[in-house]
mmCIF file of C-alpha atoms in Angstrom:
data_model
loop_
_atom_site.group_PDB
_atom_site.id
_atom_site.type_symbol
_atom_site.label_atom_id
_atom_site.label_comp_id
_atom_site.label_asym_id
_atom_site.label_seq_id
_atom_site.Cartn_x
_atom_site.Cartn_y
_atom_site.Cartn_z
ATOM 1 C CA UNK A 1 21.788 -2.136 35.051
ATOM 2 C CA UNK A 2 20.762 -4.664 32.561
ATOM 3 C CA UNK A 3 18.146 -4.147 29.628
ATOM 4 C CA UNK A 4 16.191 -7.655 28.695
ATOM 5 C CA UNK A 5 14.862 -7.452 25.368
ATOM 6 C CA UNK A 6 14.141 -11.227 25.578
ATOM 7 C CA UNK A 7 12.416 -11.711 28.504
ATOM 8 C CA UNK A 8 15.360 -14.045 29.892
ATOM 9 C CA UNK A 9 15.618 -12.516 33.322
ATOM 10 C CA UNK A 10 16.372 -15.663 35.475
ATOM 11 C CA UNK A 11 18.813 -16.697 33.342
ATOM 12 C CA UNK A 12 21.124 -14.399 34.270
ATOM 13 C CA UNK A 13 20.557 -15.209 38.505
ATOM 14 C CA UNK A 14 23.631 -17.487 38.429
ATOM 15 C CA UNK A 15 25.609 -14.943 37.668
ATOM 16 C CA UNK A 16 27.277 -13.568 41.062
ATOM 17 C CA UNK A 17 26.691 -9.698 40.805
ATOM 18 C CA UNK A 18 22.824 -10.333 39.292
ATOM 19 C CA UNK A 19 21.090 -9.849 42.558
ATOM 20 C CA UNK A 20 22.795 -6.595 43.259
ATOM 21 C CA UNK A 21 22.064 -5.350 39.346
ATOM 22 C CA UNK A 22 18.786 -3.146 38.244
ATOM 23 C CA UNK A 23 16.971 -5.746 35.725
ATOM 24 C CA UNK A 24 14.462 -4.091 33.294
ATOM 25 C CA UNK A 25 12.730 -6.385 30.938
ATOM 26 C CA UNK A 26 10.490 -4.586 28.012
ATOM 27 C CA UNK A 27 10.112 -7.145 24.877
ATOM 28 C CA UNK A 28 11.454 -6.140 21.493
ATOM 29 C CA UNK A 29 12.705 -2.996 22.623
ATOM 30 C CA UNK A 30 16.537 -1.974 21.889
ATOM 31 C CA UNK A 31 19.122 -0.366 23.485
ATOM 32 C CA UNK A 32 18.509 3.345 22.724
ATOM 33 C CA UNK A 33 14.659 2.802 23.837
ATOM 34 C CA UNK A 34 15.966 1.805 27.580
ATOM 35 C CA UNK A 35 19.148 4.786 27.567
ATOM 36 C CA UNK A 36 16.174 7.245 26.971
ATOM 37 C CA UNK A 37 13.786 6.038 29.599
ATOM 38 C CA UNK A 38 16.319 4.724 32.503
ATOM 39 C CA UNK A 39 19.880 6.602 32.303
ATOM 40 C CA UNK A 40 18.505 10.180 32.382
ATOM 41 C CA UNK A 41 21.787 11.965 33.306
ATOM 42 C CA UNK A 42 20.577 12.928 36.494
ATOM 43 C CA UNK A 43 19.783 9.061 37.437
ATOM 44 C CA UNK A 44 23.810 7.791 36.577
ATOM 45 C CA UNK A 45 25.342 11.225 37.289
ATOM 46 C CA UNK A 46 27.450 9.215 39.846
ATOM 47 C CA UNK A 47 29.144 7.706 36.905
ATOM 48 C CA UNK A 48 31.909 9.404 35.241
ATOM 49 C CA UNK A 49 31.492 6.909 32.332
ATOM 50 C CA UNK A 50 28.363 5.464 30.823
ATOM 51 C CA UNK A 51 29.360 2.173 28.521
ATOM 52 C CA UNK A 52 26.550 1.888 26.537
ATOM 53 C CA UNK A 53 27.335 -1.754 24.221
ATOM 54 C CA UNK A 54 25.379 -4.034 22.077
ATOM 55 C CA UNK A 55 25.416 -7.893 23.107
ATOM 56 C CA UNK A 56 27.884 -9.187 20.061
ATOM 57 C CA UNK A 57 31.123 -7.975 21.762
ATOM 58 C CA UNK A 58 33.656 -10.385 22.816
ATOM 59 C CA UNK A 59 35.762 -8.984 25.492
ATOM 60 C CA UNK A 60 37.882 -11.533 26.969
ATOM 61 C CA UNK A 61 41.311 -9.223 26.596
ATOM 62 C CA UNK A 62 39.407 -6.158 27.307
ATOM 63 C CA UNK A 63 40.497 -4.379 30.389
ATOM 64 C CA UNK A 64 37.875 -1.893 31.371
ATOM 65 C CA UNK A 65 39.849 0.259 34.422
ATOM 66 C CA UNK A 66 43.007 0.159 31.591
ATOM 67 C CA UNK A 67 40.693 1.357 28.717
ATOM 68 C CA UNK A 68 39.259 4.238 31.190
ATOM 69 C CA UNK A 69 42.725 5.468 32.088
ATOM 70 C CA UNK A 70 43.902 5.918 28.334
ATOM 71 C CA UNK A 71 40.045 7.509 27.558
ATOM 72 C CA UNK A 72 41.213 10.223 30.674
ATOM 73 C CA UNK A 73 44.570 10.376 29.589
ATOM 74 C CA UNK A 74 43.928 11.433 26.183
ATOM 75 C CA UNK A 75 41.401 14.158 26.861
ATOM 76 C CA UNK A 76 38.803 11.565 25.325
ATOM 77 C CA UNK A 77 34.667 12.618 26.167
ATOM 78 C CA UNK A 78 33.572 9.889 23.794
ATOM 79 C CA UNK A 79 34.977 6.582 22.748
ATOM 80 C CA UNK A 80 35.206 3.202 21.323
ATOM 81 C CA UNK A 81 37.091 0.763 21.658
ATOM 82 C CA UNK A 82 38.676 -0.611 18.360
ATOM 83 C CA UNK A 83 37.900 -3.827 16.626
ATOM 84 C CA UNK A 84 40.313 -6.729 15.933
ATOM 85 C CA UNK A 85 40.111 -6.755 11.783
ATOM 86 C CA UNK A 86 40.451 -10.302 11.795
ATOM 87 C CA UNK A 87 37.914 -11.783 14.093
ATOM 88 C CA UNK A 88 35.207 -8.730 13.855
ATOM 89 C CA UNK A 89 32.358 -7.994 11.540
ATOM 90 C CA UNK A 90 33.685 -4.623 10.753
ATOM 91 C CA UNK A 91 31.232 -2.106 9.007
ATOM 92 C CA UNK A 92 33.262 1.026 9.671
ATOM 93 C CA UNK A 93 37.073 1.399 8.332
ATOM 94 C CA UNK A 94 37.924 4.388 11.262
ATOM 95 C CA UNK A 95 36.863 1.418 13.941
ATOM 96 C CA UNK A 96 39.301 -1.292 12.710
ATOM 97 C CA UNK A 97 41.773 -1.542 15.198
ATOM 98 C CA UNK A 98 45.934 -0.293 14.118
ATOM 99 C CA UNK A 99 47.933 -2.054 16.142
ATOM 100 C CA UNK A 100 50.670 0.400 16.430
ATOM 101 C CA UNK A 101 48.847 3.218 17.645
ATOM 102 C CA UNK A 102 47.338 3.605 21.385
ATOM 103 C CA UNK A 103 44.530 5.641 20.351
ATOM 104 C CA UNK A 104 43.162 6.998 16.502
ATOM 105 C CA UNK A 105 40.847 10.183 15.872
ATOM 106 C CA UNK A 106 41.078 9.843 12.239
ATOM 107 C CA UNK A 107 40.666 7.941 8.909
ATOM 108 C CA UNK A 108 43.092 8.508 5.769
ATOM 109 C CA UNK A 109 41.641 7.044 2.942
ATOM 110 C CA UNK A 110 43.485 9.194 0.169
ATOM 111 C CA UNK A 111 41.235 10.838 -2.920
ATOM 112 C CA UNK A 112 38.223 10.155 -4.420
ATOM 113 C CA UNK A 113 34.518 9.808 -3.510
ATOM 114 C CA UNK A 114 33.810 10.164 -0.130
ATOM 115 C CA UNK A 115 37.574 10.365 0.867
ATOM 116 C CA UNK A 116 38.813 11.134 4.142
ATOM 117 C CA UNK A 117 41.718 13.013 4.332
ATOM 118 C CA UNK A 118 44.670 14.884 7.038
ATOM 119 C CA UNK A 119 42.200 17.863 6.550
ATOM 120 C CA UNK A 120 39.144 15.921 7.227
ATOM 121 C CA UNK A 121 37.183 17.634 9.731
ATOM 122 C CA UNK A 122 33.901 15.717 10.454
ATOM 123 C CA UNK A 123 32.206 11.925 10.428
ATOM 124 C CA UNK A 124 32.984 9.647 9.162
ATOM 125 C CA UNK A 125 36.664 10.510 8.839
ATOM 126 C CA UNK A 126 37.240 11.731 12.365
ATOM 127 C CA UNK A 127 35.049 13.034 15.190
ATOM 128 C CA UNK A 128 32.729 9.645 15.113
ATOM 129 C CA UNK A 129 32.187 6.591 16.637
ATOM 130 C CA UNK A 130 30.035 3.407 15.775
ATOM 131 C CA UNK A 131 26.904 3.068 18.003
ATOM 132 C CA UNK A 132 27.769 -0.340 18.813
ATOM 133 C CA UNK A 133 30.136 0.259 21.401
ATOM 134 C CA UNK A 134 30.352 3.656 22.510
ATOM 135 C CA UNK A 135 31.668 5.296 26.046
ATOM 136 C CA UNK A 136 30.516 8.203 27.178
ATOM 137 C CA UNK A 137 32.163 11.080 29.687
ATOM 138 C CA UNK A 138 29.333 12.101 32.054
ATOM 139 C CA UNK A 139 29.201 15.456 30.486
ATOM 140 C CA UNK A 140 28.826 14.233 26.740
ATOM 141 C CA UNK A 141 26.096 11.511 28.165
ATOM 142 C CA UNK A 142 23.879 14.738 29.472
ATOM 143 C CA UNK A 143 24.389 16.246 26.263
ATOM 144 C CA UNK A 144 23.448 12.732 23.950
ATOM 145 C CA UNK A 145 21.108 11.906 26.296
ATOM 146 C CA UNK A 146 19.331 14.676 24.902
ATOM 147 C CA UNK A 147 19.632 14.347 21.214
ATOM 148 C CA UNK A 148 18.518 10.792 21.965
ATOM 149 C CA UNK A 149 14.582 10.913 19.839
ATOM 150 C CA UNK A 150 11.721 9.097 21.927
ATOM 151 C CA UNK A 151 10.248 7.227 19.085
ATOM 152 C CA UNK A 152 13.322 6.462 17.024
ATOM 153 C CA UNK A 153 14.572 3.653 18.982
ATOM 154 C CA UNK A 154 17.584 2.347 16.385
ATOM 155 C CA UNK A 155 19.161 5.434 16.664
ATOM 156 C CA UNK A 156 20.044 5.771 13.143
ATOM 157 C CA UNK A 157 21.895 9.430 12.576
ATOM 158 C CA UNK A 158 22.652 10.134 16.291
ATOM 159 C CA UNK A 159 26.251 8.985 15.452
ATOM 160 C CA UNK A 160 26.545 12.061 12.753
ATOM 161 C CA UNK A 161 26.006 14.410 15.918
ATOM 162 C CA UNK A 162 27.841 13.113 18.564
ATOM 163 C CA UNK A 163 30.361 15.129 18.063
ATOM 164 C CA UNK A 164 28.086 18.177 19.154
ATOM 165 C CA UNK A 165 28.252 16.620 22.512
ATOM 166 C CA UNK A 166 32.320 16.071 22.655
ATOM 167 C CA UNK A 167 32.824 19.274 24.889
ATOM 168 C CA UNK A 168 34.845 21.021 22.283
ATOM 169 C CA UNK A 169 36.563 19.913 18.741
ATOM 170 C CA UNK A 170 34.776 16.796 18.075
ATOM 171 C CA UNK A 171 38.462 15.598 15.900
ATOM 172 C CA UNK A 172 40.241 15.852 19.487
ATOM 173 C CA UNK A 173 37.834 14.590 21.742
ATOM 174 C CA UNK A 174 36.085 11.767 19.740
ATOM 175 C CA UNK A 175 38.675 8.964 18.705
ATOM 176 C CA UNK A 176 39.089 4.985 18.636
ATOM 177 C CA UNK A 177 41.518 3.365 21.506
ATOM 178 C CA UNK A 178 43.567 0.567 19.958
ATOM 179 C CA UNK A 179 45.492 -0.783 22.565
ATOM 180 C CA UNK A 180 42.265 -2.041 24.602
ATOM 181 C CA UNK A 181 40.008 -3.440 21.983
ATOM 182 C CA UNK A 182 37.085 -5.315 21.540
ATOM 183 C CA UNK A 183 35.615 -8.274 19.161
ATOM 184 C CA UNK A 184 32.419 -7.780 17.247
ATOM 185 C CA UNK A 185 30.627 -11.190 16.767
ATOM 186 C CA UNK A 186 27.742 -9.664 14.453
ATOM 187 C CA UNK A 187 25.159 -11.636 15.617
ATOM 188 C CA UNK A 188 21.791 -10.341 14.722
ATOM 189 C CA UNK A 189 19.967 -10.539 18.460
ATOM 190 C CA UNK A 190 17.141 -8.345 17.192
ATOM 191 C CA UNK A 191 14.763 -9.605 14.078
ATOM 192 C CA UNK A 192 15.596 -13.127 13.066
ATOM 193 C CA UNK A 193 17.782 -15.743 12.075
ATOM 194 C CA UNK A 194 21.299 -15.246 12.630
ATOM 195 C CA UNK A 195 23.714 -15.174 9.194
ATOM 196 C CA UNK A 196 25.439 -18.285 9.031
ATOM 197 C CA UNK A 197 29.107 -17.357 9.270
ATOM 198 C CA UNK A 198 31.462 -18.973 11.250
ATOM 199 C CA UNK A 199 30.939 -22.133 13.360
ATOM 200 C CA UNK A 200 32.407 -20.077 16.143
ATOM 201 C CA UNK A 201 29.552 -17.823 16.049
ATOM 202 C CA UNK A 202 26.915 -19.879 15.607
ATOM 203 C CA UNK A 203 28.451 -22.222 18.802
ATOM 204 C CA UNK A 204 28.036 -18.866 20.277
ATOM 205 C CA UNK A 205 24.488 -18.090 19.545
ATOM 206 C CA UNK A 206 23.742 -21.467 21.171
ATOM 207 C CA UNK A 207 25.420 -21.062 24.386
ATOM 208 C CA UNK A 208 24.472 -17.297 25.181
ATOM 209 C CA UNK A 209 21.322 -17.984 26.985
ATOM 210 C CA UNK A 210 20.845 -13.727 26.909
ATOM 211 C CA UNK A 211 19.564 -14.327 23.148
ATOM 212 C CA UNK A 212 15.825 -15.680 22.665
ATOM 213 C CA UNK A 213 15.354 -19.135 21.856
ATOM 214 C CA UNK A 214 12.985 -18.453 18.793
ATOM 215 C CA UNK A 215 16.835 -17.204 17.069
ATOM 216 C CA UNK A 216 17.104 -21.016 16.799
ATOM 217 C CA UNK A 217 13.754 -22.002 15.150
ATOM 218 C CA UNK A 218 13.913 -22.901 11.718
ATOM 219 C CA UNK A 219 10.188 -21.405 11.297
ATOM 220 C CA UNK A 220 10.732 -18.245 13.195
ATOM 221 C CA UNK A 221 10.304 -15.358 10.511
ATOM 222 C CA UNK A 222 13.056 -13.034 9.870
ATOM 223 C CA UNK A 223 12.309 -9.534 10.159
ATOM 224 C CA UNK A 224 15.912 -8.034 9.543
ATOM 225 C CA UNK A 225 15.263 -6.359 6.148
ATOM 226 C CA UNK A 226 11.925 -4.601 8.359
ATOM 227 C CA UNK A 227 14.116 -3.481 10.958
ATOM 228 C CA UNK A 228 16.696 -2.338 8.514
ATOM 229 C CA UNK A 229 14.134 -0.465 6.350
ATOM 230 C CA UNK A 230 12.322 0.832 9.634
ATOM 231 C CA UNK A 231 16.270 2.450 10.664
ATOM 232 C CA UNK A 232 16.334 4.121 7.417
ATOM 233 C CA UNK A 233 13.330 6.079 7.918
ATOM 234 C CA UNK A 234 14.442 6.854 11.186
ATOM 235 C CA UNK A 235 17.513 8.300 10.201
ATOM 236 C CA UNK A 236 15.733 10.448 7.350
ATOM 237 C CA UNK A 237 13.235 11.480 9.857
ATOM 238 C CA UNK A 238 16.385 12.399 12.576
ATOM 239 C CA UNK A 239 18.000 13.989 9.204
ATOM 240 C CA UNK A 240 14.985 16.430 9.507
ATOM 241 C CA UNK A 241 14.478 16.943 12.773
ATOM 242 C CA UNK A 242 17.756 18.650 12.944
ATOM 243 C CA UNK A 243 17.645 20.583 10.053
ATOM 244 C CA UNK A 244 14.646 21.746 11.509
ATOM 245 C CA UNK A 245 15.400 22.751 14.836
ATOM 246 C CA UNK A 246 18.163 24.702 13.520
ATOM 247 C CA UNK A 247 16.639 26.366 10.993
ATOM 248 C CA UNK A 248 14.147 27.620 13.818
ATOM 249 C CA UNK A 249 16.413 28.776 16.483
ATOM 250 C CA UNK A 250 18.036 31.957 15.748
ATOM 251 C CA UNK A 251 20.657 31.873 18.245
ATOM 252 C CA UNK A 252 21.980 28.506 16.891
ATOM 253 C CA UNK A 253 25.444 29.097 15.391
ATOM 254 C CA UNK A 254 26.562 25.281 13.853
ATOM 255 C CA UNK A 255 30.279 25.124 14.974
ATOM 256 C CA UNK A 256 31.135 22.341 12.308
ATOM 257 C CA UNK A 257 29.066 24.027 9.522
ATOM 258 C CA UNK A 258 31.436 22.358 6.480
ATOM 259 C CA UNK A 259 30.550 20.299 3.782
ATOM 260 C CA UNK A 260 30.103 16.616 4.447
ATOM 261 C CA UNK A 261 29.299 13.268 3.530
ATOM 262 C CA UNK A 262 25.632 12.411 2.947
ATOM 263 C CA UNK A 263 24.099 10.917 6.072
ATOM 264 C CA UNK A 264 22.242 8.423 4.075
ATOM 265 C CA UNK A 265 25.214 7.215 2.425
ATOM 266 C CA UNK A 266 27.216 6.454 5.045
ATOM 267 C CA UNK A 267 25.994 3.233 6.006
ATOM 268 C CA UNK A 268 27.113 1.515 3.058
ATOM 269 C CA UNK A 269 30.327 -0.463 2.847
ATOM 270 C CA UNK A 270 31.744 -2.751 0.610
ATOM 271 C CA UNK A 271 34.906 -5.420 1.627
ATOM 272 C CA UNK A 272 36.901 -5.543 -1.789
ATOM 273 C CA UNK A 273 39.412 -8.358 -2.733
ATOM 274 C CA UNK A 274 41.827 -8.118 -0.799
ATOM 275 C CA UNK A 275 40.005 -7.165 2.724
ATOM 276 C CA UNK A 276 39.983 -3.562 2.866
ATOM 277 C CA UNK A 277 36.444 -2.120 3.758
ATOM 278 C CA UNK A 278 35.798 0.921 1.472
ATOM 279 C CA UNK A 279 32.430 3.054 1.279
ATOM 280 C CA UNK A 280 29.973 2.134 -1.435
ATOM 281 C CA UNK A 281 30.297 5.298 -3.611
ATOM 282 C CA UNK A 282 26.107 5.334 -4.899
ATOM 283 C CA UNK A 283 26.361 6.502 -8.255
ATOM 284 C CA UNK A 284 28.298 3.428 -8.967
ATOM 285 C CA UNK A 285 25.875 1.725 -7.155
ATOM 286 C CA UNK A 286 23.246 2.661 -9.114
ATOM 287 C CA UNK A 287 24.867 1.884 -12.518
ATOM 288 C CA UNK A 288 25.771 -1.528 -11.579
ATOM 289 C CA UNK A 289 21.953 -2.156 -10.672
ATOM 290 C CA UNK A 290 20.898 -0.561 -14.128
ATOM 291 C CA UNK A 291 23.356 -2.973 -15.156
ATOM 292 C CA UNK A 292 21.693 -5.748 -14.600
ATOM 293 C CA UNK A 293 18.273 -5.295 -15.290
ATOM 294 C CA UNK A 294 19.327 -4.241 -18.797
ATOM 295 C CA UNK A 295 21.047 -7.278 -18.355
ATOM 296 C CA UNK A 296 17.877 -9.461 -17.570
ATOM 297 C CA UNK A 297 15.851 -7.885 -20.097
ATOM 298 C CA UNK A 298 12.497 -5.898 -19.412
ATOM 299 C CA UNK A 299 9.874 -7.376 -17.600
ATOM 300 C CA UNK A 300 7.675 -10.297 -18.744
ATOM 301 C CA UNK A 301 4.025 -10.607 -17.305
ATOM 302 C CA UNK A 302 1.073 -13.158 -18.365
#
């Protein structure tokens, strides 16, 4: 099944397998939107896996049937492969792919602010995967499937809770799988220009006839910082929808009740000197922006 967000349907008739694939074409829309409406569990319970991947993802030593066997192997119900560190747009230390390891579960960052730790029990040290690239078991699809929100179609929080849907301890049955991994391009398909980054990517971009031909136009407007802001209110908004529907059910016993990271600070990561990605502690944050508007002096008008 293919999801067009673009409208380029024929584009993609040269391609051997197209005529035998389920096209659905709704503009604008992303990924999450057409998992919610098309891959009920019922419709792909045939599937033992669901692969449910963004368009940025370079997978030319990526063996699918390999990667599968190792997800099986390991007891894995949800997934990811890791990405290479030195090609990817990483946003997420626990994806970055470790080279001697098969398969990860877990982060070890040492002390500190937001630190994730060999007693770590929850996201985003262990039990958590990035939404870019996830792999479902068919049982942990059913379960997503339904924690998947109508209306908030970026998904923004989901990844806090999939380990609700891991079929037991999310810090055994969630992890990263090294040996098959995956390169993420970090193209922005959806809302604009793309950053100007590597020639490589942009070559890409060019020659991917999937992405809309508007990415191209000097004049098109760039609605990125929308779409960003518009997946902050989302998560907030899935932030309370959970707090609420627990807070009303009175059989609802929360197996990973333990302190953990805020939500809403998750998503921010900084790449310091020397290349390691480490999370943007915000009270720092904060201080270096009251930093510098004491710095530029209060505000002039007239």
């Amino acid at each position: 099944m293919l999801f067009h967000y673009d409208g380029q349907v024929d584009a993609w008739m040269d391609m051997e397998w197209s005529p035998q694939a389920i096209h659905v074409m709704a503009a604008n829309q992303t990924k999450w939107w057409y998992a919610k409406r098309f891959l009920h569990p019922d419709i792909v319970a045939r599937y033992n896996y669901i692969f449910l991947w963004d368009e940025d993802l370079g997978v030319e030593v990526f063996h699918a049937d390999r990667y599968l066997n190792i997800m099986e192997d390991e007891g894995l119900e949800i997934s990811q492969p890791a990405l290479a560190s030195s090609s990817s747009e990483v946003h997420h230390r626990l994806t970055v792919r470790q080279p001697r390891e098969r398969v990860h579960r877990r982060l070890i960052t040492g002390t500190g602010w937001n630190s994730c730790n060999a007693n770590s029990t929850g996201p985003p040290c262990t039990g958590w995967v990035e939404m870019m690239a996830p792999v479902f078991s068919r049982a942990a699809w059913r379960c997503t499937w339904y924690m998947i929100q109508n209306d908030l179609v970026h998904a923004w929080g989901l990844d806090y809770k999939l380990g609700y849907c891991a079929q037991g301890v999310r810090s055994e049955k969630v992890g990263i799988i090294d040996s098959e991994y995956i390169v993420h391009e970090g193209i922005p398909s959806l809302g604009g220009q793309p950053h100007d980054k590597t020639a490589e990517s942009q070559t890409n971009l060019r020659t991917a006839n999937v992405l809309d031909a508007s990415l191209l136009d000097p004049d098109a407007v760039d609605t990125r910082g929308e779409i960003r802001n518009r997946s902050k209110v989302e998560l907030q908004a899935f932030s309370r929808r959970w707090r609420r529907a627990a807070a009303s059910d009175p059989e609802w016993m929360d197996p990973f009740k333990v302190e953990l990271p805020s939500e809403e600070n998750h998503y921010a990561v900084e790449t310091k000197p020397d290349g390691r990605f480490a999370p943007v502690d915000p009270s720092a944050k904060q201080a270096k922006k009251a930093s510098r508007n004491k710095a530029r002096g209060p505000n002039r008008t007239g």
